[in-house]
Each structure stands twice: as C-alpha cells, then as structure tokens.
Short mmCIF file of C-alpha atoms and ligand atoms in Angstrom, two decimals:
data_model
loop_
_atom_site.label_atom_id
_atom_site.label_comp_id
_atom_site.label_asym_id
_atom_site.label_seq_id
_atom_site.Cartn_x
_atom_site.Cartn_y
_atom_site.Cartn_z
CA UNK A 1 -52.71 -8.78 -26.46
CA UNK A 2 -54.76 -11.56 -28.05
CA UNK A 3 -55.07 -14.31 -25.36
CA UNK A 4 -58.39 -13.57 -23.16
CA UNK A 5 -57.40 -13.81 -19.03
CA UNK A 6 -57.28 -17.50 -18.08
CA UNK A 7 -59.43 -18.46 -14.57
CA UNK A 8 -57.82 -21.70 -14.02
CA UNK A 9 -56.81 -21.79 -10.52
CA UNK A 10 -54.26 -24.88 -11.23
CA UNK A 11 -52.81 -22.62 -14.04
CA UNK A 12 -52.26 -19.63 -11.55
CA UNK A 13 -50.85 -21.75 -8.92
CA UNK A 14 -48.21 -23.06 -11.55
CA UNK A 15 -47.37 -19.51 -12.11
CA UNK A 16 -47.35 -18.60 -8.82
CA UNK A 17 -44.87 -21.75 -7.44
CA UNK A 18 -42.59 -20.25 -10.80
CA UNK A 19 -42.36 -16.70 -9.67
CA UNK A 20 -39.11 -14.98 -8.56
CA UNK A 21 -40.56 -11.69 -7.40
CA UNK A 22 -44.71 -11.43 -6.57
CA UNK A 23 -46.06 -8.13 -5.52
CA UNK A 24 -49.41 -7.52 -4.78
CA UNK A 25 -51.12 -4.11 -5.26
CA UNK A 26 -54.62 -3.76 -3.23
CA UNK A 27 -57.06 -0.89 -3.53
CA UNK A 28 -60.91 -0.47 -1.86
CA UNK A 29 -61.95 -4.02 -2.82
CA UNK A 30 -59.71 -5.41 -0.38
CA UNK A 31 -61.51 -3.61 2.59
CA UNK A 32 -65.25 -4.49 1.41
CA UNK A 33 -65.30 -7.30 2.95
CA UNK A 34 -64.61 -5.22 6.07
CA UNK A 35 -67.53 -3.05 5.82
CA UNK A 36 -65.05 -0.35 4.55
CA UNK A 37 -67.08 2.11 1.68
CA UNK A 38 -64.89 1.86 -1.69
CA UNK A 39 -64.80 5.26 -3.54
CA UNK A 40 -66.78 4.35 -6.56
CA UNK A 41 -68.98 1.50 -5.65
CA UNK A 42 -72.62 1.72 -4.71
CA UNK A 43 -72.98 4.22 -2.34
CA UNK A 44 -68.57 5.37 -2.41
CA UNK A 45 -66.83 8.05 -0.81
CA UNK A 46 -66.98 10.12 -4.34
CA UNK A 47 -70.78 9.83 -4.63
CA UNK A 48 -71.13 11.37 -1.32
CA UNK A 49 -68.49 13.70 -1.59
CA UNK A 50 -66.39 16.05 -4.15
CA UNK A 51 -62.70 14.38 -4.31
CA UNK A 52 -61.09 18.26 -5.16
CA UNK A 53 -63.03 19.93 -1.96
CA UNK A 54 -61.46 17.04 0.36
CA UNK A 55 -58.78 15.05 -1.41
CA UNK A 56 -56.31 17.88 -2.25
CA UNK A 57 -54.27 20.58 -0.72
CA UNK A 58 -56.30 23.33 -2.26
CA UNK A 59 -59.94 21.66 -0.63
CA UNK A 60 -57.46 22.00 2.72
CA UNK A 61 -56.57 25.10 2.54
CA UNK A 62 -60.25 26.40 1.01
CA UNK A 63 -62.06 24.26 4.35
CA UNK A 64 -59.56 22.45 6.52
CA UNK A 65 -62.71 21.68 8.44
CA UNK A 66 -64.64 20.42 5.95
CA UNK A 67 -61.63 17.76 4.62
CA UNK A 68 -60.83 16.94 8.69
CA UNK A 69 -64.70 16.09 9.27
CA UNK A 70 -64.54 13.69 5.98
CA UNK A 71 -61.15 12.06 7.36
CA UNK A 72 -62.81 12.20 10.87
CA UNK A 73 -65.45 10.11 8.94
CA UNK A 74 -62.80 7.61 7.64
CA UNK A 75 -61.15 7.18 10.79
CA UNK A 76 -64.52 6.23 12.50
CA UNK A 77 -65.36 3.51 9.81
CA UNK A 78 -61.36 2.20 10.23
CA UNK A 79 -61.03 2.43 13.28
CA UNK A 80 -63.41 3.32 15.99
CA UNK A 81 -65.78 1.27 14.75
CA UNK A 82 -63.71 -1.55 14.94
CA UNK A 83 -63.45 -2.38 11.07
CA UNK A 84 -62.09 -5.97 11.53
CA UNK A 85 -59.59 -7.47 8.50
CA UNK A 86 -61.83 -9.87 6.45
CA UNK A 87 -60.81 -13.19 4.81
CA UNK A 88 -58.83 -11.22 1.92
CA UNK A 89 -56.59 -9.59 4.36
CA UNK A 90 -55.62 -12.48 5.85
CA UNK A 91 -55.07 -14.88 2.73
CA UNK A 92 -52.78 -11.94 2.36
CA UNK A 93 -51.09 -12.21 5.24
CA UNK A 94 -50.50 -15.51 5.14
CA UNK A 95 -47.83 -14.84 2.47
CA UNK A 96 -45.60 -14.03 5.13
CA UNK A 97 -45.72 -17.43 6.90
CA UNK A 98 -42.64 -19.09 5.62
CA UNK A 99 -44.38 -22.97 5.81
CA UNK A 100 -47.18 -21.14 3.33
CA UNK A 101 -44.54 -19.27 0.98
CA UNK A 102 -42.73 -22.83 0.98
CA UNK A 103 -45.76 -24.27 -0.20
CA UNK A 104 -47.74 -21.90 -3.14
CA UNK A 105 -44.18 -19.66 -3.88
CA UNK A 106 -41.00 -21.85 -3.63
CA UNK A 107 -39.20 -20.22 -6.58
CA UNK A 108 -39.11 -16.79 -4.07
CA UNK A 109 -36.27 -15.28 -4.12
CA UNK A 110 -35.04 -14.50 0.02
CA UNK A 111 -34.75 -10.98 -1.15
CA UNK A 112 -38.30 -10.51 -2.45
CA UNK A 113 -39.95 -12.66 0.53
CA UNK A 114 -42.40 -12.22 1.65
CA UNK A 115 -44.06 -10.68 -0.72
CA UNK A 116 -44.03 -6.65 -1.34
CA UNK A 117 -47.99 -5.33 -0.86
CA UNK A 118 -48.45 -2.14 -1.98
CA UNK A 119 -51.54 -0.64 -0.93
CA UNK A 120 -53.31 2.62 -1.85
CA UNK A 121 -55.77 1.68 1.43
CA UNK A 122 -54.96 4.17 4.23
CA UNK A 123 -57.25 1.84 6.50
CA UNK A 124 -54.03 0.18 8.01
CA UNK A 125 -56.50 -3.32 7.91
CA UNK A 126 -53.65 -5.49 5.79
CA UNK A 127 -51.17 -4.99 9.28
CA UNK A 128 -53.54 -5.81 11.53
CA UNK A 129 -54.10 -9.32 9.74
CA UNK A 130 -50.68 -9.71 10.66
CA UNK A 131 -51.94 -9.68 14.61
CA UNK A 132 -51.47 -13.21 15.56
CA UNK A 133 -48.07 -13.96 13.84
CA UNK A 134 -45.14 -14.50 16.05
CA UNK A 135 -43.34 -11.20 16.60
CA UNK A 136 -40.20 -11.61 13.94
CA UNK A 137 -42.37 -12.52 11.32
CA UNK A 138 -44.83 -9.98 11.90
CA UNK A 139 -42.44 -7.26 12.06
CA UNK A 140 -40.40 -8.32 8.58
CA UNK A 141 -44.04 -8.69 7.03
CA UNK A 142 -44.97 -4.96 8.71
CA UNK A 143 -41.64 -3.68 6.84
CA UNK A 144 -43.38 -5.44 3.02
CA UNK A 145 -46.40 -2.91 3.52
CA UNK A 146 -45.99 0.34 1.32
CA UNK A 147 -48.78 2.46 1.99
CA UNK A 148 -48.46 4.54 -1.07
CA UNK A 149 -51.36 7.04 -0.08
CA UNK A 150 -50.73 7.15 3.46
CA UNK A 151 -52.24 5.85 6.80
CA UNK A 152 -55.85 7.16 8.91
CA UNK A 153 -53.85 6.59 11.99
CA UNK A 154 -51.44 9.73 11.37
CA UNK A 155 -51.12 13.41 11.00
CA UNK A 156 -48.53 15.60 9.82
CA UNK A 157 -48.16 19.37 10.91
CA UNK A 158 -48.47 21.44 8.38
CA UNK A 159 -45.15 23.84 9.24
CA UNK A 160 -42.60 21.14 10.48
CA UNK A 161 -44.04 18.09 8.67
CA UNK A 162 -43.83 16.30 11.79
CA UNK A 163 -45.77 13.07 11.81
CA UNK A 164 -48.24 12.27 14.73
CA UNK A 165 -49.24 8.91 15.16
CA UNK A 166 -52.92 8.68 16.98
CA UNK A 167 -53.46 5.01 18.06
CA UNK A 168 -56.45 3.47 17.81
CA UNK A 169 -57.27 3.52 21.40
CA UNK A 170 -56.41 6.91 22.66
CA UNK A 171 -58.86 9.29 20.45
CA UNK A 172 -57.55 12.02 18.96
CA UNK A 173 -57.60 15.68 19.93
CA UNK A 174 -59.52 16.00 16.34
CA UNK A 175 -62.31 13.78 17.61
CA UNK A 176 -62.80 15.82 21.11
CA UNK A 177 -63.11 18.54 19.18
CA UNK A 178 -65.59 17.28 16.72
CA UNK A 179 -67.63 15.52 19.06
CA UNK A 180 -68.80 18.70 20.38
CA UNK A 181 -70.23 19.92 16.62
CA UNK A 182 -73.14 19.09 14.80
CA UNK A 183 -70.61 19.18 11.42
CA UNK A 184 -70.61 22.78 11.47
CA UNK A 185 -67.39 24.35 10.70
CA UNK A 186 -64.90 23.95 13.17
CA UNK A 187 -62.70 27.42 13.83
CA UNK A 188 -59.18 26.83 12.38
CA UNK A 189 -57.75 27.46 16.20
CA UNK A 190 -59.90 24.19 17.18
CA UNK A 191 -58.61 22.08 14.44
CA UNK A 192 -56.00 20.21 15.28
CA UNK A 193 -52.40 21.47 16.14
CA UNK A 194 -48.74 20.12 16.16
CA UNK A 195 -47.76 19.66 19.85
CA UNK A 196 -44.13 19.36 18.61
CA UNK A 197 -41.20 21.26 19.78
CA UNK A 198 -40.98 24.59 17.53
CA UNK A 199 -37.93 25.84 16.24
CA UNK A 200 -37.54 29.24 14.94
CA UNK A 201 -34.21 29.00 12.42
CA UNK A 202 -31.78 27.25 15.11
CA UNK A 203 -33.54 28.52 18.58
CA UNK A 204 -36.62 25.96 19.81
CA UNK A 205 -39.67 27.50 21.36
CA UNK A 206 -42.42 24.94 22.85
CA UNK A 207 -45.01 23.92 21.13
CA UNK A 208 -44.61 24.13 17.27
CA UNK A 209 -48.41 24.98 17.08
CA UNK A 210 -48.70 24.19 13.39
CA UNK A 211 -52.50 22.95 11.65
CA UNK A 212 -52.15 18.99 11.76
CA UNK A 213 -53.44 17.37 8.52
CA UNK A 214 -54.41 13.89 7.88
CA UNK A 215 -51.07 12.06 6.68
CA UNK A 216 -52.67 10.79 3.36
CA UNK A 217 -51.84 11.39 -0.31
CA UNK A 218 -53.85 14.18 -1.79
CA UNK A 219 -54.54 14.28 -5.56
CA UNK A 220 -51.68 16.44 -7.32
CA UNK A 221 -49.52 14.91 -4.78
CA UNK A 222 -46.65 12.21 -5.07
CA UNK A 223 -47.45 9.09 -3.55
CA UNK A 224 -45.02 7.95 -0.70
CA UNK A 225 -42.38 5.08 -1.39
CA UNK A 226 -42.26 5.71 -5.02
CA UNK A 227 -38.50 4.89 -5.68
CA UNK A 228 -38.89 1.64 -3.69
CA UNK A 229 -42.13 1.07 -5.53
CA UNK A 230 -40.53 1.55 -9.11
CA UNK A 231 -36.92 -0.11 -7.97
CA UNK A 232 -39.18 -3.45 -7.04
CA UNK A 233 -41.93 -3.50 -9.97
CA UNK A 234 -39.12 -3.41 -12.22
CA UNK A 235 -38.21 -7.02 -11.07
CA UNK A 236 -41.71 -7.83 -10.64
CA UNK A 237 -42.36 -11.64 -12.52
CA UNK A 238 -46.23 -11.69 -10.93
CA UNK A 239 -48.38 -8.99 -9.55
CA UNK A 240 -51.84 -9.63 -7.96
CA UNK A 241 -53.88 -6.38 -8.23
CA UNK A 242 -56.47 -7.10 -5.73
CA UNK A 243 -59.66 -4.85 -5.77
CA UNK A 244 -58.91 -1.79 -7.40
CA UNK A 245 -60.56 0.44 -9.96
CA UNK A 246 -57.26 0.92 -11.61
CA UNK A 247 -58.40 4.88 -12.69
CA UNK A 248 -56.01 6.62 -10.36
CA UNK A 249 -52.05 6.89 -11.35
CA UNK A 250 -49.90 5.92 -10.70
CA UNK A 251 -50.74 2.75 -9.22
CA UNK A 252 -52.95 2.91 -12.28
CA UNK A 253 -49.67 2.38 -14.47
CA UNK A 254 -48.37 -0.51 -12.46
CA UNK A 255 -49.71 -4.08 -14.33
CA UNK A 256 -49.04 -2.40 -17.90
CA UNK A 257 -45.18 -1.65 -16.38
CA UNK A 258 -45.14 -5.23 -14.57
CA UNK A 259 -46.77 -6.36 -18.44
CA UNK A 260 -44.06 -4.46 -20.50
CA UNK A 261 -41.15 -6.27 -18.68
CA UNK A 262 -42.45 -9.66 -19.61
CA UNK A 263 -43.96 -10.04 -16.11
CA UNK A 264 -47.65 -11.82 -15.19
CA UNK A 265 -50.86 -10.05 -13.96
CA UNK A 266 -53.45 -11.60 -12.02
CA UNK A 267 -56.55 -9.50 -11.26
CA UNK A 268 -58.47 -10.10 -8.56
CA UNK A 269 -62.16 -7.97 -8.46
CA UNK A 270 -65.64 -7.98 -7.48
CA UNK A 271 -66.46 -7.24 -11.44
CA UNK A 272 -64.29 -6.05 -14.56
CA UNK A 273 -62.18 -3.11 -14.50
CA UNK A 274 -60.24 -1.28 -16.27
CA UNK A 275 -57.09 -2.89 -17.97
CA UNK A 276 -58.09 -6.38 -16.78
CA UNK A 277 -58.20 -7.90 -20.52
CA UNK A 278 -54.49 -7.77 -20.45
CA UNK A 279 -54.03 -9.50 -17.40
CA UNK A 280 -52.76 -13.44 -17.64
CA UNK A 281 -55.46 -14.32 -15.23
CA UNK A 282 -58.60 -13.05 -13.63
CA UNK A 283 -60.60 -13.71 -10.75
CA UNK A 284 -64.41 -12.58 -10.56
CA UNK A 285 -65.64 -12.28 -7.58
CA UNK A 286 -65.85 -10.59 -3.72
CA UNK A 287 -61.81 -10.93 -3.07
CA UNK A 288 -62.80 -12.39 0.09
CA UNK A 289 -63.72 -15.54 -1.16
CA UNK A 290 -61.34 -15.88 -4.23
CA UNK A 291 -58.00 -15.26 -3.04
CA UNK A 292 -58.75 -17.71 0.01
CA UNK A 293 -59.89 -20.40 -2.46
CA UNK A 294 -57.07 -19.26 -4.82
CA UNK A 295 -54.30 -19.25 -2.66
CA UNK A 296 -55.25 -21.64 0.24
C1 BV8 B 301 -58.77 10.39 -10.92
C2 BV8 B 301 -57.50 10.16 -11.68
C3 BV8 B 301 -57.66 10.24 -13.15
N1 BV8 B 301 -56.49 11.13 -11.21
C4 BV8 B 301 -55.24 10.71 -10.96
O1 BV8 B 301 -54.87 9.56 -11.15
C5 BV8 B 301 -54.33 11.75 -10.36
C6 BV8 B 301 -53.76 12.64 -11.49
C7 BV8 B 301 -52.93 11.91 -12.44
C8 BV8 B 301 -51.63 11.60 -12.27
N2 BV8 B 301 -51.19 10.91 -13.36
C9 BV8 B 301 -52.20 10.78 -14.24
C10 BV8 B 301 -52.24 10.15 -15.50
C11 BV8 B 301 -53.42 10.17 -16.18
C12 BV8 B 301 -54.54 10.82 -15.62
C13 BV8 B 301 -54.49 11.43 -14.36
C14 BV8 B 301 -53.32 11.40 -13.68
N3 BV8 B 301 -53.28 11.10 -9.58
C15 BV8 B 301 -52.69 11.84 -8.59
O2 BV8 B 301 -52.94 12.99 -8.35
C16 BV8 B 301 -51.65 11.10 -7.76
C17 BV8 B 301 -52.12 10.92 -6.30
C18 BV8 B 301 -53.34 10.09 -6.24
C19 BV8 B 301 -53.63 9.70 -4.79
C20 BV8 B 301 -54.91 10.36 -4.29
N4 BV8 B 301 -55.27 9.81 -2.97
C21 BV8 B 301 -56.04 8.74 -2.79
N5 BV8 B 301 -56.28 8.23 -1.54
C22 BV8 B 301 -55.71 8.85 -0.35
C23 BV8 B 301 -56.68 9.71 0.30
C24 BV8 B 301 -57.95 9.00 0.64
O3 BV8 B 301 -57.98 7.76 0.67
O4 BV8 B 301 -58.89 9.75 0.91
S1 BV8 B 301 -56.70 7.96 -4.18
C25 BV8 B 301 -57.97 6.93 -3.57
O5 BV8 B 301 -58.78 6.71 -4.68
C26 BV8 B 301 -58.40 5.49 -5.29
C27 BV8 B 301 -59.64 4.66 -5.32
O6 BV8 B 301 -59.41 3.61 -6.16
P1 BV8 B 301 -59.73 2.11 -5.64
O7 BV8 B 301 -59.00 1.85 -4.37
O8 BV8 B 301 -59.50 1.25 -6.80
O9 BV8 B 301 -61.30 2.17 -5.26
P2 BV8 B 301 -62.56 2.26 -6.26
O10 BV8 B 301 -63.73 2.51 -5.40
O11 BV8 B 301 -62.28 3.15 -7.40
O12 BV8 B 301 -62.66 0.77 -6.87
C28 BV8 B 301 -62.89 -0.32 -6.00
C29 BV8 B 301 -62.72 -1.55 -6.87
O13 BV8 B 301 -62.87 -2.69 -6.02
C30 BV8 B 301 -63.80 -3.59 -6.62
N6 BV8 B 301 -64.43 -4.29 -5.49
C31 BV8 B 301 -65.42 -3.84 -4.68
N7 BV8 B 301 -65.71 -4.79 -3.72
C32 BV8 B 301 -64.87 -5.83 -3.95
C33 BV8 B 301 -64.64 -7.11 -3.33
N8 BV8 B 301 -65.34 -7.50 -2.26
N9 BV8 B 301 -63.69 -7.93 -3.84
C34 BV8 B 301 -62.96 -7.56 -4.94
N10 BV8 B 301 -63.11 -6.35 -5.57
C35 BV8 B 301 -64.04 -5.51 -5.08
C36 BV8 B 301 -64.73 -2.74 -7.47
O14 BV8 B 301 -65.29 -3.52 -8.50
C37 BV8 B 301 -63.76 -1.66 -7.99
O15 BV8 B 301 -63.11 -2.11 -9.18
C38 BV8 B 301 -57.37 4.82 -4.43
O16 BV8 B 301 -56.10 5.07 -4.97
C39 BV8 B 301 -57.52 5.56 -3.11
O17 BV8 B 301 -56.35 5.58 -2.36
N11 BV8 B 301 -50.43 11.86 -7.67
C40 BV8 B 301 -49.62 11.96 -8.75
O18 BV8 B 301 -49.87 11.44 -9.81
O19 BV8 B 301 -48.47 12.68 -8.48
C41 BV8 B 301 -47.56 12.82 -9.60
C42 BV8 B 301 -46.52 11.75 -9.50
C43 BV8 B 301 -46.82 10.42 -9.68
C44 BV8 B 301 -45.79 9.44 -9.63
C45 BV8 B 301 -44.50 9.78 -9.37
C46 BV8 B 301 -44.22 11.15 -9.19
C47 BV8 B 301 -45.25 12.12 -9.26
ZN1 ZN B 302 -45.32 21.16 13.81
#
C-alpha cells in the first residue's frame, strides 16, 4: 500500500457523500470519553486482570466467582454508575437521523441506512445515544447495532441458554449477593441462577436452576452476528473503525476484508494502531472530539 492515510476532513467527507454501504466498527475508544476503562490503555482491564482467568469458559468454570465479581465490576462502571454516552456516541447516532444521512451520506443505499455499527463494546452506551430520537427511528437504528461480544445488561443460564435481561434499574440478584462480600469467593449456590421454567426431555419442572453467566463473548468463542457481519462487510464501500486496538479477531480482520474488496477505511483513534497505515484516512485524536468535528 504506498499512499500514507490522508487527514483531510474535506477529502473524507467527499468519500463519505460517495459511499453506498458505510459501516462503522467501534471498540474501547469509543467509551473513554465515558469514563469507561479500555483493556489496554493506561490503567485497562488486562493490566489489572488475567484475560484467560475471566474472559473464557475455562476461567468460568475454574472460578465462576472470580469472572462474575470482574463482570460485577463492569456492570458498575456501565451502568450503576451512570456511565453517560459521550460526544462520540452521539455523532454516531446521529447517522440515523435521516435530515443528517441526507446531508454527509446521500449516495446510501435505503437498504444499508442507517448505517450498520458493529461494536465489540458490551457497555450498551451507543443505544442509549439513541435516547432522545423519536420512537421509529430509534427502534430501526436499535436493529443497526451488532453487539458482536455481547451486552453487560444480560445473562444466559448455563443449562438452557436462556437469556436474562437485568435492566439498569432493578439490580440484579448477582449484585445482592455480592454486596454482602468483601470479594471473597462467593459459593457456587449464591451465584446467580436461571429462574426459567426447567424442562427435563419433554416434562417442565419449575425453576430451571441453572448457573447464569454474563452474556458476553469469551475468548475461544464465536462472536454473535457473524453471518450478518460477513454478509454486510462484503458490500462494505467505507468503514469507520472507531477506537479500537485492532489485536483481537475477528473484528481484527475486518478493514483488511473491507480493503481487499476495493472498499475505504477511515480510522478513528486516540494514537496509532495496528493496521492503520493501510487505512485511506486517519484521524488522531480522543474520538470524542474528531468524529463530531469530522462528521458534524
Ligand atoms: C488477543 C487476540 C490475539 N486473541 C484473539 O483475537 C482471539 C483468538 C483468535 C482468533 N482468531 C485469531 C487470529 C489470530 C490470532 C488470534 C486469534 N479471538 C477470539 O477468541 C474470538 C473472541 C474474541 C472476543 C473476546 N471478548 C471480548 N470482549 C467481551 C468480553 C469483555 O468485554 O470482557 S474482547 C475485548 O477485548 C477487545 C479489546 O480491544 P479494544 O476494544 O480495541 O480495546 P483496547 O483497550 O485494546 O484498545 C483501545 C483503543 O482505543 C484507543 N483509544 C483510547 N481512548 C480513545 C479515545 N478517547 N478516542 C479514540 N481512541 C481511543 C486506544 O489508542 C486503543 O487503540 C475488544 O474486542 C473487547 O470486546 N473468537 C474467535 O475467534 O472465535 C473463532 C471464530 C471467529 C470468527 C468466526 C468463527 C469463529
Ligand atoms: Zn436455565
């Protein structure tokens, strides 16, 4: 690739207006500006912790305690203390206001509008900058968010893979339960259980019972909405990847496939990162405060 990455907002904006199908792929970066830790920035997630003893199946079934007191962590920094979305989020969001997609994407083809996010942030902030948009729009723009590594706000049982959604405002049984430690392990009958109907083969019993898990994409596992994922980047003419690291596959992999199909990447990041002297252009800088400027 010999070109350098071009930061010439008029350029990007030219691309932009000329692009068929934009999809934008966020990662920590996005949330920063929320007061959300990233993973490997000063003071990240995988400083503090060690990513097999809480991101994977095996660190769950080693010390389910252990990995639900480091999502119990997460989910306090998301949502119980009220991690608002920042300016990023909502510059975001704003692609699904039809006056704004008129405006900085007019070559958007109805069936790729508004724009497809893909996001491997399980911090749920990108919907909530959708708060304030009138109902219909919000929900189409709600259906554009692929959470490829899951959500903070559910669970999934462990025997029937049923999917428990906690809302932010009722806590959940996990948090009654470790409220009353000092981070000590938590017996495996305390942890969390599915309150779902058990079935045994075709008969139903009451309560399923089963050890809830946080519904989030361990390493070694496949990332939800794949095929949808792969179907759309295939058709993908411009792809912002917004604050991301770009070391963990397979969203990883996703500007070099948007790249080999003739497409445009636009990297948007606090500081260089991997893969970001193929992109077409590149933004320096807290996301916050470029993609506003950038696409305002
Ligand atoms: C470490 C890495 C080498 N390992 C992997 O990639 C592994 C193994 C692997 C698979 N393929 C490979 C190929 C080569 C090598 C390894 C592999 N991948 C997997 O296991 C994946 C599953 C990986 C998912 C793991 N779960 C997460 N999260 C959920 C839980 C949780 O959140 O706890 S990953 C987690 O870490 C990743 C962190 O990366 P970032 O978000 O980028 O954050 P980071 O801190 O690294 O960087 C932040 C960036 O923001 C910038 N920034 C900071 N502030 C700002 C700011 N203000 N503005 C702008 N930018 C900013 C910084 O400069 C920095 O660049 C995210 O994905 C995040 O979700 N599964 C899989 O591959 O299954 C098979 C498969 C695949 C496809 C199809 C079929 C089968
Ligand atoms: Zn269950």
């Amino acid at each position: 690739m010999s070109s350098t990455p071009s930061s010439d907002v008029a350029a990007f904006r030219a691309a932009l207006a000329s692009s068929k199908n934009i999809i934008v792929l966020a990662g920590a970066g996005l949330s920063a500006g929320s007061g959300i830790k990233t993973f490997r920035g000063a003071g990240g997630f995988w400083h503090q912790h060690d990513i097999q003893a809480v991101a994977s199946t095996e660190g769950f079934n080693e010390h389910p305690s252990l990995v639900w007191q480091f999502y119990y962590e997460r989910r306090e920094e998301c949502v119980l203390l009220e991690a608002k979305p920042n300016r990023a989020h909502h510059a975001l969001a704003s692609l699904s206001d039809p006056l704004v997609i008129a405006r900085v994407a007019p070559s958007l083809e109805a069936v790729n509008s508004p724009p497809l996010l893909i996001t491997q942030n399980i911090d749920s902030l990108s919907q909530r900058a959708l708060g304030d948009f009138p109902e219909e729009v919000r929900k189409a723009a709600e259906e554009r968010i692929l959470e490829m590594h899951g959500s903070i706000l559910t669970t999934r049982c462990t025997s029937c893979q049923h999917i428990h959604r906690s809302s932010p405002s009722n806590p959940s049984p996990l948090a009654a339960a470790l409220a009353k430690r000092d981070g000590s392990d938590i017996p495996l009958a305390e942890l969390p259980r599915c309150g779902g109907d058990g079935w045994a083969g075709s008969n139903r019993y009451g309560r399923c019972g089963g050890l809830l898990r946080p519904n989030v994409i361990w390493f070694g596992e496949v990332p939800e909405h794949m095929g949808e994922i792969a179907r759309k980047l295939n058709w993908c003419d411009m792809l912002l990847v917004v604050g991301t690291s770009s070391l963990v596959h397979p969203a990883a992999g996703f500007a070099a496939n948007v790249k080999k199909r003739g497409g445009k990447v636009a990297v948007f990041n606090l500081e260089r990162s991997r893969g970001d002297e193929d992109a077409d252009f590149l933004f320096l800088g807290p996301c916050e405060e470029t993609l506003p400027q950038v696409l305002g």
